[in-house]
mmCIF file of C-alpha atoms in Angstrom:
data_model
loop_
_atom_site.group_PDB
_atom_site.id
_atom_site.type_symbol
_atom_site.label_atom_id
_atom_site.label_comp_id
_atom_site.label_asym_id
_atom_site.label_seq_id
_atom_site.Cartn_x
_atom_site.Cartn_y
_atom_site.Cartn_z
ATOM 1 C CA UNK A 27 -4.771 46.387 28.589
ATOM 2 C CA UNK A 28 -7.601 48.442 27.960
ATOM 3 C CA UNK A 29 -6.905 51.151 25.636
ATOM 4 C CA UNK A 30 -9.993 52.443 24.954
ATOM 5 C CA UNK A 31 -10.335 50.147 21.939
ATOM 6 C CA UNK A 32 -12.703 46.971 22.315
ATOM 7 C CA UNK A 33 -12.487 43.461 22.633
ATOM 8 C CA UNK A 34 -14.754 42.001 19.689
ATOM 9 C CA UNK A 35 -16.218 38.676 19.765
ATOM 10 C CA UNK A 36 -17.959 37.784 16.339
ATOM 11 C CA UNK A 37 -20.912 34.789 17.136
ATOM 12 C CA UNK A 38 -22.487 35.526 20.734
ATOM 13 C CA UNK A 39 -25.767 33.850 20.446
ATOM 14 C CA UNK A 40 -25.116 30.191 21.496
ATOM 15 C CA UNK A 41 -22.988 27.600 24.126
ATOM 16 C CA UNK A 42 -19.559 28.358 23.469
ATOM 17 C CA UNK A 43 -19.847 31.588 21.963
ATOM 18 C CA UNK A 44 -21.750 33.228 24.719
ATOM 19 C CA UNK A 45 -19.547 31.581 27.643
ATOM 20 C CA UNK A 46 -16.549 32.806 25.711
ATOM 21 C CA UNK A 47 -18.339 36.301 25.657
ATOM 22 C CA UNK A 48 -19.956 36.493 29.000
ATOM 23 C CA UNK A 49 -16.262 35.585 30.458
ATOM 24 C CA UNK A 50 -14.788 38.335 28.576
ATOM 25 C CA UNK A 51 -17.349 41.117 29.315
ATOM 26 C CA UNK A 52 -16.703 40.394 33.102
ATOM 27 C CA UNK A 53 -12.581 40.260 32.604
ATOM 28 C CA UNK A 54 -11.506 42.561 29.928
ATOM 29 C CA UNK A 55 -10.888 46.248 31.474
ATOM 30 C CA UNK A 56 -12.767 47.989 28.335
ATOM 31 C CA UNK A 57 -15.708 47.722 26.023
ATOM 32 C CA UNK A 58 -16.678 44.957 24.456
ATOM 33 C CA UNK A 59 -18.307 44.849 21.099
ATOM 34 C CA UNK A 60 -20.580 41.601 20.470
ATOM 35 C CA UNK A 61 -21.456 40.424 16.952
ATOM 36 C CA UNK A 62 -24.760 38.241 16.121
ATOM 37 C CA UNK A 63 -26.567 37.165 13.347
ATOM 38 C CA UNK A 64 -29.879 37.724 14.897
ATOM 39 C CA UNK A 65 -30.549 39.523 18.143
ATOM 40 C CA UNK A 66 -33.916 37.464 18.738
ATOM 41 C CA UNK A 67 -32.435 34.310 18.618
ATOM 42 C CA UNK A 68 -30.551 31.456 20.789
ATOM 43 C CA UNK A 69 -29.372 32.352 24.314
ATOM 44 C CA UNK A 70 -28.962 35.929 23.330
ATOM 45 C CA UNK A 71 -31.813 38.348 24.110
ATOM 46 C CA UNK A 72 -32.039 37.571 27.910
ATOM 47 C CA UNK A 73 -28.495 37.027 28.016
ATOM 48 C CA UNK A 74 -27.468 40.038 27.045
ATOM 49 C CA UNK A 75 -29.833 41.697 29.261
ATOM 50 C CA UNK A 76 -28.466 40.118 32.389
ATOM 51 C CA UNK A 77 -24.663 40.959 31.283
ATOM 52 C CA UNK A 78 -26.206 44.473 31.038
ATOM 53 C CA UNK A 79 -27.391 44.258 34.340
ATOM 54 C CA UNK A 80 -24.248 43.836 35.892
ATOM 55 C CA UNK A 81 -23.030 47.018 34.727
ATOM 56 C CA UNK A 82 -20.773 45.786 31.533
ATOM 57 C CA UNK A 83 -20.036 48.162 29.132
ATOM 58 C CA UNK A 84 -21.613 46.297 25.916
ATOM 59 C CA UNK A 85 -22.081 47.184 22.019
ATOM 60 C CA UNK A 86 -23.906 44.645 19.972
ATOM 61 C CA UNK A 87 -23.611 44.449 16.007
ATOM 62 C CA UNK A 88 -25.343 42.477 13.875
ATOM 63 C CA UNK A 89 -22.666 40.659 11.447
ATOM 64 C CA UNK A 90 -23.339 37.729 8.927
ATOM 65 C CA UNK A 91 -19.709 35.985 8.429
ATOM 66 C CA UNK A 92 -20.473 34.715 5.164
ATOM 67 C CA UNK A 93 -21.308 38.021 3.968
ATOM 68 C CA UNK A 94 -18.576 40.743 3.069
ATOM 69 C CA UNK A 95 -20.989 43.716 2.909
ATOM 70 C CA UNK A 96 -21.609 43.124 6.632
ATOM 71 C CA UNK A 97 -18.227 42.314 7.864
ATOM 72 C CA UNK A 98 -17.209 45.707 5.989
ATOM 73 C CA UNK A 99 -19.987 47.420 7.808
ATOM 74 C CA UNK A 100 -18.645 46.082 11.157
ATOM 75 C CA UNK A 101 -15.368 46.953 10.281
ATOM 76 C CA UNK A 102 -16.474 50.846 9.877
ATOM 77 C CA UNK A 103 -18.617 50.770 13.135
ATOM 78 C CA UNK A 104 -15.341 49.848 15.077
ATOM 79 C CA UNK A 105 -13.473 52.456 13.311
ATOM 80 C CA UNK A 106 -15.829 55.178 13.643
ATOM 81 C CA UNK A 107 -16.539 54.106 17.017
ATOM 82 C CA UNK A 108 -13.274 53.358 18.497
ATOM 83 C CA UNK A 109 -10.614 53.455 16.130
ATOM 84 C CA UNK A 110 -9.619 50.343 16.153
ATOM 85 C CA UNK A 111 -9.866 47.585 18.752
ATOM 86 C CA UNK A 112 -7.274 45.530 21.251
ATOM 87 C CA UNK A 113 -9.077 41.560 21.299
ATOM 88 C CA UNK A 114 -10.353 40.006 18.313
ATOM 89 C CA UNK A 115 -12.098 36.555 18.974
ATOM 90 C CA UNK A 116 -13.359 34.551 15.638
ATOM 91 C CA UNK A 117 -16.021 32.071 17.394
ATOM 92 C CA UNK A 118 -18.768 32.395 14.968
ATOM 93 C CA UNK A 119 -19.139 29.519 12.778
ATOM 94 C CA UNK A 120 -21.361 26.628 11.949
ATOM 95 C CA UNK A 121 -21.250 22.547 11.571
ATOM 96 C CA UNK A 122 -23.675 20.106 10.246
ATOM 97 C CA UNK A 123 -24.809 17.072 12.370
ATOM 98 C CA UNK A 124 -23.064 13.902 11.542
ATOM 99 C CA UNK A 125 -26.775 12.533 10.790
ATOM 100 C CA UNK A 126 -28.162 15.533 8.686
ATOM 101 C CA UNK A 127 -29.384 14.640 5.088
ATOM 102 C CA UNK A 128 -28.176 17.771 3.551
ATOM 103 C CA UNK A 129 -25.924 16.348 0.553
ATOM 104 C CA UNK A 130 -22.115 16.595 1.482
ATOM 105 C CA UNK A 131 -21.538 18.947 -2.006
ATOM 106 C CA UNK A 132 -24.046 21.481 0.186
ATOM 107 C CA UNK A 133 -22.512 21.059 3.258
ATOM 108 C CA UNK A 134 -19.063 21.258 1.953
ATOM 109 C CA UNK A 135 -19.803 24.920 0.248
ATOM 110 C CA UNK A 136 -21.851 25.868 3.013
ATOM 111 C CA UNK A 137 -19.440 25.142 5.867
ATOM 112 C CA UNK A 138 -16.051 26.219 4.013
ATOM 113 C CA UNK A 139 -18.026 29.680 3.142
ATOM 114 C CA UNK A 140 -19.039 30.184 6.476
ATOM 115 C CA UNK A 141 -16.277 28.999 8.753
ATOM 116 C CA UNK A 142 -13.115 29.128 6.698
ATOM 117 C CA UNK A 143 -13.635 31.843 3.793
ATOM 118 C CA UNK A 144 -15.941 34.139 6.834
ATOM 119 C CA UNK A 145 -13.096 33.966 9.298
ATOM 120 C CA UNK A 146 -10.579 35.040 6.674
ATOM 121 C CA UNK A 147 -12.667 38.137 5.604
ATOM 122 C CA UNK A 148 -12.650 39.028 9.176
ATOM 123 C CA UNK A 149 -9.325 38.578 9.361
ATOM 124 C CA UNK A 150 -8.514 40.602 5.956
ATOM 125 C CA UNK A 151 -10.850 43.346 6.863
ATOM 126 C CA UNK A 152 -10.038 44.049 10.701
ATOM 127 C CA UNK A 153 -6.531 43.166 11.228
ATOM 128 C CA UNK A 154 -5.318 46.327 9.954
ATOM 129 C CA UNK A 155 -7.286 47.881 12.737
ATOM 130 C CA UNK A 156 -5.680 45.858 15.686
ATOM 131 C CA UNK A 157 -3.760 48.125 17.895
ATOM 132 C CA UNK A 158 -0.022 46.909 17.457
ATOM 133 C CA UNK A 159 0.940 47.854 20.800
ATOM 134 C CA UNK A 160 -1.457 44.910 22.566
ATOM 135 C CA UNK A 161 -3.826 43.610 20.605
ATOM 136 C CA UNK A 162 -4.782 39.436 20.632
ATOM 137 C CA UNK A 163 -6.331 37.563 17.982
ATOM 138 C CA UNK A 164 -7.784 34.479 18.731
ATOM 139 C CA UNK A 165 -9.426 32.288 16.145
ATOM 140 C CA UNK A 166 -11.595 29.421 17.772
ATOM 141 C CA UNK A 167 -10.356 26.319 15.627
ATOM 142 C CA UNK A 168 -10.923 22.605 16.759
ATOM 143 C CA UNK A 169 -9.166 19.313 17.659
ATOM 144 C CA UNK A 170 -10.530 18.047 14.927
ATOM 145 C CA UNK A 171 -8.775 20.025 12.581
ATOM 146 C CA UNK A 172 -5.726 18.053 13.335
ATOM 147 C CA UNK A 173 -7.758 14.776 13.261
ATOM 148 C CA UNK A 174 -8.892 15.568 9.706
ATOM 149 C CA UNK A 175 -5.467 16.912 8.731
ATOM 150 C CA UNK A 176 -3.811 12.993 9.657
ATOM 151 C CA UNK A 177 -6.434 11.801 7.292
ATOM 152 C CA UNK A 178 -5.600 13.564 3.986
ATOM 153 C CA UNK A 179 -2.916 11.960 1.557
ATOM 154 C CA UNK A 180 0.651 12.273 2.408
ATOM 155 C CA UNK A 181 0.833 14.787 -0.589
ATOM 156 C CA UNK A 182 -2.243 16.718 0.885
ATOM 157 C CA UNK A 183 -0.261 16.687 4.678
ATOM 158 C CA UNK A 184 2.933 18.041 2.700
ATOM 159 C CA UNK A 185 0.952 20.912 1.018
ATOM 160 C CA UNK A 186 -0.643 22.210 4.257
ATOM 161 C CA UNK A 187 2.329 21.589 6.891
ATOM 162 C CA UNK A 188 4.580 23.505 4.440
ATOM 163 C CA UNK A 189 6.341 26.389 6.204
ATOM 164 C CA UNK A 190 5.972 28.370 2.877
ATOM 165 C CA UNK A 191 2.327 27.438 2.406
ATOM 166 C CA UNK A 192 0.656 31.038 1.584
ATOM 167 C CA UNK A 193 -2.908 32.547 2.194
ATOM 168 C CA UNK A 194 -3.655 32.317 -1.116
ATOM 169 C CA UNK A 195 -2.262 28.366 -1.985
ATOM 170 C CA UNK A 196 -4.469 28.072 1.732
ATOM 171 C CA UNK A 197 -7.630 29.174 -0.151
ATOM 172 C CA UNK A 198 -7.282 27.422 -3.575
ATOM 173 C CA UNK A 199 -7.163 24.541 -1.115
ATOM 174 C CA UNK A 200 -9.944 24.790 0.315
ATOM 175 C CA UNK A 201 -11.714 26.016 -2.900
ATOM 176 C CA UNK A 202 -10.409 22.266 -4.600
ATOM 177 C CA UNK A 203 -12.237 20.313 -1.260
ATOM 178 C CA UNK A 204 -15.224 22.289 -2.354
ATOM 179 C CA UNK A 205 -15.106 21.621 -5.925
ATOM 180 C CA UNK A 206 -14.006 17.847 -5.183
ATOM 181 C CA UNK A 207 -16.583 17.325 -3.503
ATOM 182 C CA UNK A 208 -19.075 18.185 -5.768
ATOM 183 C CA UNK A 209 -17.249 16.658 -8.431
ATOM 184 C CA UNK A 210 -17.903 13.036 -6.273
ATOM 185 C CA UNK A 211 -13.600 12.714 -6.322
ATOM 186 C CA UNK A 212 -12.740 13.853 -3.277
ATOM 187 C CA UNK A 213 -11.776 10.563 -1.761
ATOM 188 C CA UNK A 214 -9.272 9.714 -4.738
ATOM 189 C CA UNK A 215 -7.932 13.000 -4.669
ATOM 190 C CA UNK A 216 -6.347 12.267 -0.998
ATOM 191 C CA UNK A 217 -9.297 13.875 1.162
ATOM 192 C CA UNK A 218 -10.297 12.191 3.966
ATOM 193 C CA UNK A 219 -13.427 10.142 4.348
ATOM 194 C CA UNK A 220 -15.081 10.646 7.537
ATOM 195 C CA UNK A 221 -17.855 11.618 9.545
ATOM 196 C CA UNK A 222 -18.170 15.459 9.719
ATOM 197 C CA UNK A 223 -15.400 15.879 7.105
ATOM 198 C CA UNK A 224 -16.527 19.119 6.270
ATOM 199 C CA UNK A 225 -16.218 20.728 9.732
ATOM 200 C CA UNK A 226 -12.958 19.457 9.994
ATOM 201 C CA UNK A 227 -11.521 20.359 6.781
ATOM 202 C CA UNK A 228 -13.351 23.831 7.558
ATOM 203 C CA UNK A 229 -11.344 23.595 11.230
ATOM 204 C CA UNK A 230 -7.959 22.583 9.699
ATOM 205 C CA UNK A 231 -8.084 25.955 7.199
ATOM 206 C CA UNK A 232 -8.137 28.054 10.541
ATOM 207 C CA UNK A 233 -5.906 26.764 12.350
ATOM 208 C CA UNK A 234 -3.301 26.637 9.165
ATOM 209 C CA UNK A 235 -4.679 30.453 8.254
ATOM 210 C CA UNK A 236 -3.747 31.398 11.656
ATOM 211 C CA UNK A 237 0.044 30.533 11.186
ATOM 212 C CA UNK A 238 0.259 32.130 8.269
ATOM 213 C CA UNK A 239 -1.178 35.017 9.647
ATOM 214 C CA UNK A 240 1.203 35.008 12.658
ATOM 215 C CA UNK A 241 3.747 34.252 10.542
ATOM 216 C CA UNK A 242 3.135 37.461 8.366
ATOM 217 C CA UNK A 243 2.925 39.734 11.559
ATOM 218 C CA UNK A 244 6.388 38.388 12.768
ATOM 219 C CA UNK A 245 7.927 39.507 9.812
ATOM 220 C CA UNK A 246 6.252 42.805 9.603
ATOM 221 C CA UNK A 247 6.522 43.588 13.534
ATOM 222 C CA UNK A 248 9.426 45.540 15.066
ATOM 223 C CA UNK A 249 8.037 46.740 18.584
ATOM 224 C CA UNK A 250 4.566 45.076 18.064
ATOM 225 C CA UNK A 251 3.017 43.376 20.186
ATOM 226 C CA UNK A 252 0.193 41.447 18.330
ATOM 227 C CA UNK A 253 -0.148 37.812 19.385
ATOM 228 C CA UNK A 254 -2.481 35.807 17.230
ATOM 229 C CA UNK A 255 -3.466 32.165 17.774
ATOM 230 C CA UNK A 256 -5.670 29.590 17.121
ATOM 231 C CA UNK A 257 -7.484 27.457 19.729
ATOM 232 C CA UNK A 258 -9.856 24.448 20.419
ATOM 233 C CA UNK A 259 -13.632 24.988 20.959
ATOM 234 C CA UNK A 260 -15.622 22.964 23.697
ATOM 235 C CA UNK A 261 -14.579 19.293 24.445
ATOM 236 C CA UNK A 262 -16.361 19.381 27.663
ATOM 237 C CA UNK A 263 -18.895 22.210 28.708
ATOM 238 C CA UNK A 264 -19.249 25.369 26.904
ATOM 239 C CA UNK A 265 -17.580 27.007 30.502
ATOM 240 C CA UNK A 266 -14.770 24.578 30.144
ATOM 241 C CA UNK A 267 -14.228 25.240 26.483
ATOM 242 C CA UNK A 268 -14.230 29.153 26.718
ATOM 243 C CA UNK A 269 -11.330 28.968 28.916
ATOM 244 C CA UNK A 270 -8.804 29.042 26.624
ATOM 245 C CA UNK A 271 -10.423 31.357 24.414
ATOM 246 C CA UNK A 272 -10.468 33.952 27.215
ATOM 247 C CA UNK A 273 -6.730 32.868 28.335
ATOM 248 C CA UNK A 274 -5.076 33.879 25.127
ATOM 249 C CA UNK A 275 -7.453 37.123 24.363
ATOM 250 C CA UNK A 276 -6.406 38.194 27.981
ATOM 251 C CA UNK A 277 -2.801 37.538 27.941
ATOM 252 C CA UNK A 278 -0.922 40.605 29.610
ATOM 253 C CA UNK A 279 0.621 43.457 27.281
ATOM 254 C CA UNK A 280 4.213 41.599 28.535
ATOM 255 C CA UNK A 281 3.668 38.333 27.131
ATOM 256 C CA UNK A 282 5.750 36.978 24.295
ATOM 257 C CA UNK A 283 4.153 34.065 23.380
ATOM 258 C CA UNK A 284 2.454 32.155 22.582
ATOM 259 C CA UNK A 285 2.616 33.157 19.048
ATOM 260 C CA UNK A 286 1.022 31.174 15.702
ATOM 261 C CA UNK A 287 0.413 28.567 18.046
ATOM 262 C CA UNK A 288 -2.959 26.078 18.168
ATOM 263 C CA UNK A 289 -3.741 26.293 21.951
ATOM 264 C CA UNK A 290 -5.879 23.443 23.858
ATOM 265 C CA UNK A 291 -6.576 23.790 27.652
ATOM 266 C CA UNK A 292 -4.386 26.294 28.069
ATOM 267 C CA UNK A 293 -0.863 24.794 25.820
ATOM 268 C CA UNK A 294 0.495 24.915 22.937
ATOM 269 C CA UNK A 295 -0.218 21.751 20.901
ATOM 270 C CA UNK A 296 2.384 20.391 18.618
#
């Protein structure tokens, strides 16, 4: 599938992120660009040295997905160095533990800024660089997104599941959640009252954003073969959790799907 353009994985230092990067490195027939926020932390340094020792073609680039300047620096590097990319796996993200004492409104702001808006900004900047003949885009979401959607009010569920929802409308809803939490009215406004609600909302947003982007690509495409999907993150070990993102990233060049789906354990979830 290689065309001289690389596979890019955002977030490559820890657990699932590294497992996905490692498996892609071993199976993608081309260059790999792994992005990290800090090259000295996590499993990163020794693990990257180990991968390089295997003779794999690796490049590393700093990336803070909550910083638009950082994203654009990566974009410029990919264009200048490779002329684009073939595979994009949006792995980077954060979550607060259920017992974290950080106030909920801070958790909401930080989590949405990173997980949802950061992923959105990466797609905005990098999707124009993807190879229209072969590219695969994988947004790592979570089954928690489904759980969270079901806990939303019927009114919110209707908005989120609308086939006509736009990226702008989705962004406004994500902003509304953050503001409602800050104002202490998120329960009244129909948002879930549950543990890890900020993580769930952010991942729900990523799944819906993936559907929107896939729909746009389908409307624009003629002979394009870009396949864009969301998938669940690890529900078992990091190695098991990496299986589906890698599967979607390596879909063969003649594959016609899945596209615009949420995939878990290599199966499309309805």
